[in-house]
XYZ file of C-alpha atoms in Angstrom:
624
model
C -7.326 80.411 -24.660
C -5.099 77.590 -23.661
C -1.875 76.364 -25.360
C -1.441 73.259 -27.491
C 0.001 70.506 -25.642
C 3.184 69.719 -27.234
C 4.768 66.252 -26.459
C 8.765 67.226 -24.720
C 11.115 64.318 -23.883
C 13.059 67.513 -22.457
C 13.519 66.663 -18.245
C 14.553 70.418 -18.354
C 11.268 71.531 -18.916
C 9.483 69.184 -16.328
C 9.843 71.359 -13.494
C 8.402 74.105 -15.369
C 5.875 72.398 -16.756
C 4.593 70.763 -13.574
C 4.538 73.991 -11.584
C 1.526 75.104 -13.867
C -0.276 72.372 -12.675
C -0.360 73.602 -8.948
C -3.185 76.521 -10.065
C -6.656 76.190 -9.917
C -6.378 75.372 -13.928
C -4.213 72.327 -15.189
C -3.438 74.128 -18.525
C -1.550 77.490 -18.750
C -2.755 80.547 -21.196
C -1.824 79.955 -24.725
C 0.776 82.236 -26.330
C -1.316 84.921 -28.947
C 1.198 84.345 -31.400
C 0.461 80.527 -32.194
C -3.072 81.737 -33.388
C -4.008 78.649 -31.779
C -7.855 78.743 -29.944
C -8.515 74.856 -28.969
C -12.169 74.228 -29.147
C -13.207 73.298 -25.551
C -16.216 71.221 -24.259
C -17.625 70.820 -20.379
C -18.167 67.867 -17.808
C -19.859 68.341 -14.859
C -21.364 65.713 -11.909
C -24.731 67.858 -12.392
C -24.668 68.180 -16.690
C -27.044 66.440 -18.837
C -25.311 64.359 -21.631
C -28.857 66.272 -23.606
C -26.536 69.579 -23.036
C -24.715 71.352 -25.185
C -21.578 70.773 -23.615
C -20.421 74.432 -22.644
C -19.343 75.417 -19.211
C -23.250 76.331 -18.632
C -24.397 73.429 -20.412
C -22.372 70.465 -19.350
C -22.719 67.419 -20.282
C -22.540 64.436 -17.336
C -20.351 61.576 -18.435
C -17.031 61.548 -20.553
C -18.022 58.582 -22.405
C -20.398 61.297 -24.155
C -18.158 63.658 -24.408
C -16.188 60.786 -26.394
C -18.972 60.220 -28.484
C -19.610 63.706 -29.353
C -15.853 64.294 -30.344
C -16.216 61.160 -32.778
C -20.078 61.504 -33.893
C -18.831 65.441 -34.482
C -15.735 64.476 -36.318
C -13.380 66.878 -33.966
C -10.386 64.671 -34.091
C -10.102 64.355 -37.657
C -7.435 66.544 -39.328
C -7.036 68.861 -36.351
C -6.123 72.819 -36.574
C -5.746 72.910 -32.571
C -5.867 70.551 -29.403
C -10.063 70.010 -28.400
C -9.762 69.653 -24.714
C -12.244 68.151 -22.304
C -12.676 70.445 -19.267
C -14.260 67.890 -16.110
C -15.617 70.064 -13.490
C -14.684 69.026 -9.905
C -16.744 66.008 -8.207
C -17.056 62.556 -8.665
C -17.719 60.521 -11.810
C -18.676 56.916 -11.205
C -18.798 53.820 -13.606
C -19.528 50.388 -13.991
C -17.077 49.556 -16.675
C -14.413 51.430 -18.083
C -14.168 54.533 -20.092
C -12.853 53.082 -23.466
C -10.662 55.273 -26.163
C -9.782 53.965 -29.609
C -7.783 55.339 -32.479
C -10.846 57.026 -33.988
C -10.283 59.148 -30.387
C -6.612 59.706 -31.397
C -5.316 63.760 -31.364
C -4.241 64.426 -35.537
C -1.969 66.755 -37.111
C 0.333 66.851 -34.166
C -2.192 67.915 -32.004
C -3.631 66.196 -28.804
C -6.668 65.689 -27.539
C -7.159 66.620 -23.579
C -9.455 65.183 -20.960
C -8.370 67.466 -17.846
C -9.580 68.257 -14.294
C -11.065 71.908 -14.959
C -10.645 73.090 -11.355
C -7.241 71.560 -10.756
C -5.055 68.076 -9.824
C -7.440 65.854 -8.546
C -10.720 67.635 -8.257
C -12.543 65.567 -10.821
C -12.377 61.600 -9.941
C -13.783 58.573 -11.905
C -14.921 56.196 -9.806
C -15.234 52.354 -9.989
C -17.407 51.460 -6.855
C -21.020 51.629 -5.692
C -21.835 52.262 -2.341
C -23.499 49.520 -0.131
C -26.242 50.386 2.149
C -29.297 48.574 4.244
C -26.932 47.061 7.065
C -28.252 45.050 9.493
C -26.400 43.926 12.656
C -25.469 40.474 12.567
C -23.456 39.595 15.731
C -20.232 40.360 17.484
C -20.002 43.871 16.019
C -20.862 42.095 12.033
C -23.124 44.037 9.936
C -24.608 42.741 6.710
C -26.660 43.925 3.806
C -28.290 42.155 0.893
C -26.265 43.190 -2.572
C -28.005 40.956 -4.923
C -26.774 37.015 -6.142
C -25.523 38.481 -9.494
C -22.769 40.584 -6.850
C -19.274 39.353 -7.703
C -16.367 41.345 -6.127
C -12.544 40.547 -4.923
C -11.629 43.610 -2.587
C -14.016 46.810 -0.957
C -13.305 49.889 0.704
C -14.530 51.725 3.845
C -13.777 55.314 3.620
C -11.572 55.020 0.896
C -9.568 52.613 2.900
C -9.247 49.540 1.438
C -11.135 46.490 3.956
C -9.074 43.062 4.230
C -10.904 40.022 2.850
C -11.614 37.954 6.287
C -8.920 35.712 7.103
C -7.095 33.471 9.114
C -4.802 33.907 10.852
C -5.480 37.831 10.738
C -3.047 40.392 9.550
C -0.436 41.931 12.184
C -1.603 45.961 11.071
C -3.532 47.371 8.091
C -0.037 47.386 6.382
C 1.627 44.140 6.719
C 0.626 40.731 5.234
C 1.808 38.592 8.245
C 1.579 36.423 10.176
C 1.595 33.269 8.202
C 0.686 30.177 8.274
C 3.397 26.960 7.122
C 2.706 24.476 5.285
C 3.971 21.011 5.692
C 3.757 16.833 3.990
C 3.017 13.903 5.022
C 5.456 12.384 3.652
C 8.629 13.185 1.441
C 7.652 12.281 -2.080
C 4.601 14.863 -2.196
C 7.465 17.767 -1.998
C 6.594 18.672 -5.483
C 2.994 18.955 -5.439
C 1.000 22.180 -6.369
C -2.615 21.693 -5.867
C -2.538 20.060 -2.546
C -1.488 21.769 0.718
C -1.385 20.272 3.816
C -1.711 22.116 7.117
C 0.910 21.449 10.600
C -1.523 19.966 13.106
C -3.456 22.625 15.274
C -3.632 25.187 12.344
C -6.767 24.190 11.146
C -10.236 24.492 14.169
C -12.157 21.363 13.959
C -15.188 23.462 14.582
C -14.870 24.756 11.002
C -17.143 23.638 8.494
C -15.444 21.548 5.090
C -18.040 22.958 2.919
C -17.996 26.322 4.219
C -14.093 26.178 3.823
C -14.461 24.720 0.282
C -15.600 27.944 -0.935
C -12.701 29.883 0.499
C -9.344 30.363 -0.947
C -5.730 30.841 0.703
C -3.011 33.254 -0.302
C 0.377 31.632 -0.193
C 4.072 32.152 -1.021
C 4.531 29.268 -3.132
C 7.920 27.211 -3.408
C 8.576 26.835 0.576
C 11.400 29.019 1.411
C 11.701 30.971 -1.589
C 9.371 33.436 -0.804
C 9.131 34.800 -4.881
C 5.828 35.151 -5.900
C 2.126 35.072 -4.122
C -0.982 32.808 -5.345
C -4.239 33.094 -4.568
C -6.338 30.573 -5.252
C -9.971 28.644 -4.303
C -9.979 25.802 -2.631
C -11.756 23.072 -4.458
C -11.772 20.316 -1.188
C -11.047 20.232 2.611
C -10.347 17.666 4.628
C -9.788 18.713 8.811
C -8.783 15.402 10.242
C -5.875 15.356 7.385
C -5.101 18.662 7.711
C -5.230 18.380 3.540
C -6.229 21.188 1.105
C -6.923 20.545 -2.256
C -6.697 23.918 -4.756
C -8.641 24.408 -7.929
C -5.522 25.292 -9.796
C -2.198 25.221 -9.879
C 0.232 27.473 -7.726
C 3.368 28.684 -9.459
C 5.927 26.472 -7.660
C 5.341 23.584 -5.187
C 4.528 24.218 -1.791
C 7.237 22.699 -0.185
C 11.074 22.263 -0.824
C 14.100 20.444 1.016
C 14.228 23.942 3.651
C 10.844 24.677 4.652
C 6.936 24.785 3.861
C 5.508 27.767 2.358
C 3.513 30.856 4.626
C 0.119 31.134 3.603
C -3.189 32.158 5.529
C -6.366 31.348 4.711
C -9.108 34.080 3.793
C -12.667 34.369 2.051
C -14.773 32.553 4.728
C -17.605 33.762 7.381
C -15.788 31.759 10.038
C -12.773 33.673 9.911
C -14.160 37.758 10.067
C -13.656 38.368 13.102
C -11.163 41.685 12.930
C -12.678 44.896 12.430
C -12.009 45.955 8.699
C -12.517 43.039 7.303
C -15.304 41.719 5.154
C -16.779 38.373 3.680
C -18.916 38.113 0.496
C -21.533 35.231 0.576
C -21.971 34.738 -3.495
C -24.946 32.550 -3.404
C -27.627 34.400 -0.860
C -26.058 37.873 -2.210
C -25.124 39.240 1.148
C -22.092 40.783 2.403
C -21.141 41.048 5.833
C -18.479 43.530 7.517
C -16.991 44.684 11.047
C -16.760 48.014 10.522
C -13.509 49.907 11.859
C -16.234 52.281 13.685
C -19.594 53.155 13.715
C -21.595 51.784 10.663
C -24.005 54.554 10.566
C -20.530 56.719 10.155
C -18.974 54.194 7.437
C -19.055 54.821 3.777
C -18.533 50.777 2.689
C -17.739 51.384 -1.281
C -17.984 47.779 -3.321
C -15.927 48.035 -6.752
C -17.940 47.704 -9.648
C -15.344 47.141 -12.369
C -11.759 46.393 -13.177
C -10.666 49.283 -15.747
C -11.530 52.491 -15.254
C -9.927 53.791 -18.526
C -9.273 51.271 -21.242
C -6.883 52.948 -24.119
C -6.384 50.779 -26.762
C -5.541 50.688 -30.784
C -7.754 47.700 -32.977
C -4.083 46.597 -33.921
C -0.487 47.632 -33.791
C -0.766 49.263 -36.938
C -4.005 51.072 -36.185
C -2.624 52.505 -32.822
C -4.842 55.140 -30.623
C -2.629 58.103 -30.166
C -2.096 61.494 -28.912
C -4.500 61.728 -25.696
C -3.713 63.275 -22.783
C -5.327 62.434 -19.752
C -4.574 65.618 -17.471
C -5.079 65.753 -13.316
C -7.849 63.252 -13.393
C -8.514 61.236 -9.829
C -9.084 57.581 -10.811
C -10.239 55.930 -7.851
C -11.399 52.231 -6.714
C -11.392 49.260 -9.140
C -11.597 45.437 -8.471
C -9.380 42.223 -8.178
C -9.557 38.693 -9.653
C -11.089 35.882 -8.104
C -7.920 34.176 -8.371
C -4.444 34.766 -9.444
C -0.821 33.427 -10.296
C 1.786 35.290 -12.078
C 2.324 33.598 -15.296
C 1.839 30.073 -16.561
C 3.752 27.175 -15.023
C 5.641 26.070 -17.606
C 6.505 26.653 -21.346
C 4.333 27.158 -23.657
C 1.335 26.599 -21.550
C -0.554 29.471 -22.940
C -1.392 27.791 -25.558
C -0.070 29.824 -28.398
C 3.655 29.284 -30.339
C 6.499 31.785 -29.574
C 10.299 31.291 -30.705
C 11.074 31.766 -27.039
C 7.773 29.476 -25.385
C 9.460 29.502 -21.836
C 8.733 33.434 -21.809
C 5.010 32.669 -20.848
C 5.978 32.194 -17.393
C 7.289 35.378 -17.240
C 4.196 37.483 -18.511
C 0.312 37.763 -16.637
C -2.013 35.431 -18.324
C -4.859 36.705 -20.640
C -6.967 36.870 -18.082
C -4.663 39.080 -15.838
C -3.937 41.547 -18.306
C -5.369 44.540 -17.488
C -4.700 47.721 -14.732
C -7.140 50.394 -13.448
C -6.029 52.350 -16.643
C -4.689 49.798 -19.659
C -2.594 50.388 -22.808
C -2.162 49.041 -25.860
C -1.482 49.493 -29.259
C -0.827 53.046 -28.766
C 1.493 56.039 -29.624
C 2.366 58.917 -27.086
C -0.394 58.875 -24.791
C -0.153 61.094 -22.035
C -1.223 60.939 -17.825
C -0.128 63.678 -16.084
C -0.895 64.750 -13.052
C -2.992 61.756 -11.903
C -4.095 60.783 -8.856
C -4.814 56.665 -9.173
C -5.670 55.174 -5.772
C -7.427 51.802 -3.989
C -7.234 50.022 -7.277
C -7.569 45.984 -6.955
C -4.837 45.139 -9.615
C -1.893 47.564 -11.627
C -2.440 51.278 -11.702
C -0.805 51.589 -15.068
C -0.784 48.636 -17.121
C 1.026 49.141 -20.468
C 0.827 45.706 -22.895
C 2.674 44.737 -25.998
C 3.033 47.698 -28.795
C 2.693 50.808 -26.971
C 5.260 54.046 -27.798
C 5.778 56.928 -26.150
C 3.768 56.454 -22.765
C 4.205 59.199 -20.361
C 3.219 59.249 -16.990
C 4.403 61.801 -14.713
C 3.698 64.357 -11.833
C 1.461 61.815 -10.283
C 0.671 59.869 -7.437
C 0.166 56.311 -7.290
C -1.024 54.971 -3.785
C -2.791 51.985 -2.175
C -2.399 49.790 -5.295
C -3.416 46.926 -5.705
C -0.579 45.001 -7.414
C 2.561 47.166 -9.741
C 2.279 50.942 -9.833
C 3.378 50.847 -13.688
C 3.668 47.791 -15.324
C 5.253 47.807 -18.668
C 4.891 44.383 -20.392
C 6.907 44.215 -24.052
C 5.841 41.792 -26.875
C 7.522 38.451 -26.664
C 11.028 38.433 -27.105
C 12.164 38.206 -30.445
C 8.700 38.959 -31.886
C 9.101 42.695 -32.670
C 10.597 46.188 -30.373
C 6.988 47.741 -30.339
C 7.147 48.673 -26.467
C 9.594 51.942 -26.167
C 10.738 55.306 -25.459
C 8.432 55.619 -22.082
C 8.942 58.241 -20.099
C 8.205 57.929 -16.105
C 8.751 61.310 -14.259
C 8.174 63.036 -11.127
C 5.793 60.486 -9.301
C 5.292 59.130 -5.877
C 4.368 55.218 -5.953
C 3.374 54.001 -2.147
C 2.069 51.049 -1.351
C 1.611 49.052 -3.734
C 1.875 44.949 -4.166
C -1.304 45.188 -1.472
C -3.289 42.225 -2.810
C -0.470 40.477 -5.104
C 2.647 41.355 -2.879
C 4.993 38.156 -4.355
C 5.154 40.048 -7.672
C 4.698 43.576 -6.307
C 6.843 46.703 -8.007
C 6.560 50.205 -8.354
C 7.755 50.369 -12.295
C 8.008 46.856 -13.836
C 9.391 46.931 -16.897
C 9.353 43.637 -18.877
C 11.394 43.712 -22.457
C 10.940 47.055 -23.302
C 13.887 49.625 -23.826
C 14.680 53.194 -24.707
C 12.880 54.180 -21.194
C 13.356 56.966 -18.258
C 12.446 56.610 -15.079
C 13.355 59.328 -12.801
C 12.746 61.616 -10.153
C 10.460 59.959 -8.361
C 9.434 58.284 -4.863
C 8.998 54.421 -4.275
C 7.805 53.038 -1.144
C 6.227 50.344 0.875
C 6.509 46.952 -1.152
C 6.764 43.629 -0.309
C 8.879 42.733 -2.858
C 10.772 45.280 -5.584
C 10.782 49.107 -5.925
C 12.015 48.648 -9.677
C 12.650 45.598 -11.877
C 13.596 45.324 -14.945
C 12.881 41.801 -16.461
C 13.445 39.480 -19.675
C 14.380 36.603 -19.421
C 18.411 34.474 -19.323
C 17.627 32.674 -22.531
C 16.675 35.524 -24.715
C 19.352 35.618 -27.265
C 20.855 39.709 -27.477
C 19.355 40.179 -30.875
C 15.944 39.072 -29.710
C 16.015 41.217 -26.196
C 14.346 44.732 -26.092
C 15.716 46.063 -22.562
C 18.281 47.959 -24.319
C 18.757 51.504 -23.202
C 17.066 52.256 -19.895
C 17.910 55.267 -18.074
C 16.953 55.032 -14.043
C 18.222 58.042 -12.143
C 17.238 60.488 -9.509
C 15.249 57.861 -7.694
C 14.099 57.098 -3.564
C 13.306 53.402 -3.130
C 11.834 53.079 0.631
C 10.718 50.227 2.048
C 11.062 47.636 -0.368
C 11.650 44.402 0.541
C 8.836 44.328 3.206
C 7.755 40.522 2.920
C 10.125 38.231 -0.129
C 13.548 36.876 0.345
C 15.993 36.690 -2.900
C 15.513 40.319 -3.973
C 16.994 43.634 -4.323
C 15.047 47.038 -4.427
C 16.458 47.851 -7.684
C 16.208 44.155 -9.164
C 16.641 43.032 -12.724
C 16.434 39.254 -14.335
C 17.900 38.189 -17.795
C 18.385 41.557 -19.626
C 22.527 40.850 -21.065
C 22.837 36.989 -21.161
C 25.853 36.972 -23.770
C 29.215 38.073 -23.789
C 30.735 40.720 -24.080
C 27.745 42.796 -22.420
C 27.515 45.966 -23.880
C 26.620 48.612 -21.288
C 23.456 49.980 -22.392
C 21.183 50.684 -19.307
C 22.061 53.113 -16.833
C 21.524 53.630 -12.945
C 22.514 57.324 -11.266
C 21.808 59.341 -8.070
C 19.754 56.170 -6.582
C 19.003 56.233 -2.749
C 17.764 52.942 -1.871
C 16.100 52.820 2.105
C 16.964 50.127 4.398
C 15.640 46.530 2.888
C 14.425 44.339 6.010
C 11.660 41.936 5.322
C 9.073 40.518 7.652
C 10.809 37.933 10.250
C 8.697 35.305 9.451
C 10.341 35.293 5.606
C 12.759 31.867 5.263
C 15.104 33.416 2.032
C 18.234 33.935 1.548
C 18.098 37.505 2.057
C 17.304 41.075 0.969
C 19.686 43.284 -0.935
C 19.711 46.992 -2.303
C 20.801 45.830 -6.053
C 19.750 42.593 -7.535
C 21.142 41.380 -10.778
C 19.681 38.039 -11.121
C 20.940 35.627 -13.894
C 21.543 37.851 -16.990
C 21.861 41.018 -14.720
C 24.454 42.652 -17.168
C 25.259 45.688 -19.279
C 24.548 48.159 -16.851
C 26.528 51.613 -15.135
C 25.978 52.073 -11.361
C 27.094 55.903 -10.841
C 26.209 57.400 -7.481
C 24.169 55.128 -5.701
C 23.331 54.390 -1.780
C 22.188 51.925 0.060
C 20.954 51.219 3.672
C 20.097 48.458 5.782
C 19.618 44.581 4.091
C 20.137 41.612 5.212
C 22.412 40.098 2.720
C 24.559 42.101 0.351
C 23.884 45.921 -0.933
C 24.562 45.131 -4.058
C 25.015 41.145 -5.803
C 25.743 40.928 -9.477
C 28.129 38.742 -11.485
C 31.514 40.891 -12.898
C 29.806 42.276 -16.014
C 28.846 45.782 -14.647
C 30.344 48.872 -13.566
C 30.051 51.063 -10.542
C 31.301 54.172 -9.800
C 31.070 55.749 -6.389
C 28.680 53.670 -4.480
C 28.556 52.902 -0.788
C 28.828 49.185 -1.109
C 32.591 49.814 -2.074
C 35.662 51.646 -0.343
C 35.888 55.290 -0.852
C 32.381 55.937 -1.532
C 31.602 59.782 -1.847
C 28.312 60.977 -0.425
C 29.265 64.738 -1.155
C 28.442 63.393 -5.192
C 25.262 62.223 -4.451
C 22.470 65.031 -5.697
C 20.722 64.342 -2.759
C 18.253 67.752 -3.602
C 17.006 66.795 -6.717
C 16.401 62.608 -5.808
C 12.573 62.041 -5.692
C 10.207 64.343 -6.796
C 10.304 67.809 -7.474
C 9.026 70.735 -5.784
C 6.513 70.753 -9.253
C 4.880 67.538 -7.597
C 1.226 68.662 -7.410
C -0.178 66.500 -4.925
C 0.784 66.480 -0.882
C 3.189 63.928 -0.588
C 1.769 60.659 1.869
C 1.964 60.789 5.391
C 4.798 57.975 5.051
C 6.841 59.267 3.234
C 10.352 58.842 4.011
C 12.194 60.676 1.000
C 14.829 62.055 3.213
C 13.535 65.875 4.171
């Protein structure tokens, strides 16, 4: 018997809870007393979805073990929890795993889909593998994948490859060295499509059409260095040193200080660094320098974007009361291109009473993360492992309540660890009360570092984030975001709670940021305090050299970067101030003032607890 999985906003119980999970079994014994037996079913890599779906009858895949629950009718008025057991080994899919509200848990009981044989032993998969290489030259392999093949990132040994560029990157780690751009002349400063190259950058010997089908990654806006685009190149012309892009980039590519860094990537001519790979779309065939010996290398091509897709028909028809338990989620893919938001208001095409706010959400087309949310009520991922996705981890949209994730580890991530995006502002508070415990986030931002954070949290309110490790970003560790004018009755970042938090290595490759960074939450007077900040250590904050900003801090408040307490908090190395905000918060005992205290500081109990399932990442530098 196992117990019922009771939802607990308690962080008292945490520790206890996540101590169970280091057994071989993520759920404890049940208590005799509740009377409570939950009626259990079995996945296993070698079941038969033609099984009965007992622990000597498996079936193979959970979407089965979905459809049973609903074709069975298991989740409707429930006596106990029905729990999902997935035996260790690997579970691969081409699209995601999807759960609706006819999947939901009922009468206050939850339905479980758990790693049998402990954290991390049973991992969905989004990749195929790619075999039939055939040397090609200078240490380039390449096999045939088929025309229909259409992928944005791949992996070699769960590592993920870098998409072949120019000039290449400095390490496996670090997105430099750049590129600048430059103009011909003045009045093209404000241009967004066309780039123009200083003279040398670009090899004669390359070939315009070849290039044509390539794309560049670029800090767009010069010297602000704020968010990245990515995005094809529609035209090329060498002897101008001129790029033309199919779309838009967020800001111009030039203002009065400097050009904007950018490389160039997605082209045969420029793979030649071991690790990185080039896709050839038409003729099907992808070629890759291995980092050693091909016969050695397991080369893993993603296969689909989600890998569990949670989501309610409508706000009032929510999916609720799942709980996702020690599950590995592993590989998913990227976007052919991306920018963070529209470029200006109301470009997406539909009417809000605050239209300027769609440059501060992902397009349509961006919105989704490795596991997505929405319309939903108290779902539950605990003790995850989610690793080498192309785009967010956790990706949380509009009316969702109650999302917990905790006692997990987040790491090689393709853009935000957990992204939290609330409904327009002014347009209903139906993203709340999320609770984000107990996790280690490392490096994330890896293929869209401009907008890269380990929790982004974008008008929503009523949320914890705490004990837990952040690390390796090239911009934020956590931001909280609406936007400056968002009138107070229209804004949803009301009572946030951060505390108990290790921000490392943020900071890595933007200017104009702080590690702990937040942008239009309190834009009127007289700025109620209503989100919190306590026992925050914040790493040193030193970005790349090449980066033109204005600087790096430890605490950001942008414009509208009001209403909040600062109690306990530290600081290390930036390269402008610790902490910049205008006089509308408070701070008590932090080292960016005189008489700070470091005896206050809880220094034990920042970052995760000793309940953390997983082994913590070679990196990690959370102070022991």
């Amino acid at each position: 018997m196992f117990r019922k999985y009771r939802r607990t906003r308690t962080p008292l119980l945490l520790a206890a809870a996540g101590a169970l999970l280091l057994g071989g079994a993520t759920l404890p014994q049940a208590n005799s007393a509740d009377g409570c037996d939950p009626k259990e079913f079995f996945v296993a890599p070698d079941g038969s979805d033609r099984g009965e779906g007992t622990k000597d009858d498996a079936w193979r895949t959970v979407a089965h073990a979905r459809d049973q629950l609903r074709a069975d009718g298991l989740t409707k008025d429930m006596a106990c929890d029905v729990v999902v057991n997935l035996r260790a080994g690997d579970y691969p899919v081409d699209k995601a795993v999807e759960f609706d509200e006819r999947d939901s848990g009922s009468g206050g009981h939850q339905v479980v889909y758990r790693s049998y044989d402990g954290p991390g032993k049973a991992r969905i998969t989004g990749a195929k593998p790619v075999s039939g290489w055939q040397e090609y030259k200078d240490g380039i392999y390449r096999a045939d994948v088929g025309k229909d093949a259409s992928f944005y990132t791949l992996f070699e040994d769960g590592k993920r490859a870098t998409t072949a560029r120019f000039p290449n990157r400095r390490t496996d780690t670090e997105w430099a060295p750049y590129l600048i751009s430059t103009i011909p002349e003045p009045e093209k400063e404000a241009v967004r499509r066309w780039l123009w190259a200083k003279p040398g950058d670009m090899d004669p010997k390359w070939d315009p059409e070849d290039l044509a089908k390539a794309t560049v990654t670029i800090w767009s806006g010069g010297s602000w260095s704020w968010f990245t685009d990515t995005v094809p190149i529609k035209d090329v012309n060498l002897e101008e040193g001129q790029i033309s892009l199919e779309y838009q980039t967020r800001y111009a590519m030039m203002n009065s200080r400097s050009g904007s860094r950018y490389f160039l990537q997605d082209s045969l001519a420029f793979l030649d660094q071991a690790g990185e790979y080039y896709l050839d779309k038409e003729k099907g065939q992808l070629y890759y320098k291995p980092r050693g010996d091909i016969k050695d290398a397991k080369v893993l091509a993603p296969t689909t974007t989600k890998l569990l897709d949670i989501a309610g028909s409508s706000e009032r028809h929510r999916v609720r009361d799942i709980t996702f338990d020690g599950l590995a989620l592993q590989y998913s893919d990227y976007l052919e291109w991306y920018r963070f938001g529209w470029v200006d208001d109301g470009d997406s095409g539909f009417e809000h009473k605050y239209p300027m706010y769609d440059r501060q959400i992902e397009m349509h087309r961006n919105r989704f993360g490795a596991v997505t949310v929405t319309n939903s009520k108290d779902i539950t991922l605990t003790g995850m492992h989610i690793s080498d996705t192309g785009y967010h981890a956790v990706y949380a949209l509009f009316a969702n309540e109650g999302l917990t994730v905790k006692n997990s580890l987040l790491e090689n991530i393709g853009a935000d660890g957990i992204k939290v995006e609330g409904p327009y502002p002014g347009e209903g508070d139906t993203s709340k009360g999320h609770l984000f415990t107990n996790n280690y986030i490392s490096h994330f931002g890896e293929l869209v570092p401009g907008d890269a954070a380990g929790v982004e949290l974008m008008d929503t309110g009523h949320n914890t984030v705490s004990h837990s490790v952040i690390e390796h970003s090239a911009r934020y560790g956590i931001s909280l975001e609406v936007r400056p004018e968002v009138k107070a009755e229209d804004n949803y970042a009301r009572e946030n709670t951060f505390e108990y938090l290790r921000i490392n290595e943020a900071g890595l490759d933007s200017g104009d940021m702080g590690a702990f960074y937040t942008y239009g939450v309190e834009n009127e007077e007289p700025h109620p305090v209503d989100n919190h900040v306590r026992q925050v250590v914040i790493g040193d904050v030193i970005p790349d050299p090449s980066m033109p900003d204005s600087g790096t801090r430890g605490v950001h408040m942008d414009a509208g970067g009001c209403g909040f307490s600062f109690t306990d908090i530290e600081v290390g190395k930036v390269t402008d101030d610790k902490y910049q905000s205008y006089q509308c918060n408070q701070v008590k005992n932090a080292n960016w003032e005189d008489g700070f205290d470091a005896s206050r500081m809880e220094y034990d109990k920042i970052g995760v607890t000793d309940a953390f399932p997983y082994p913590k990442p070679k990196s990690a530098k959370d102070g022991e």
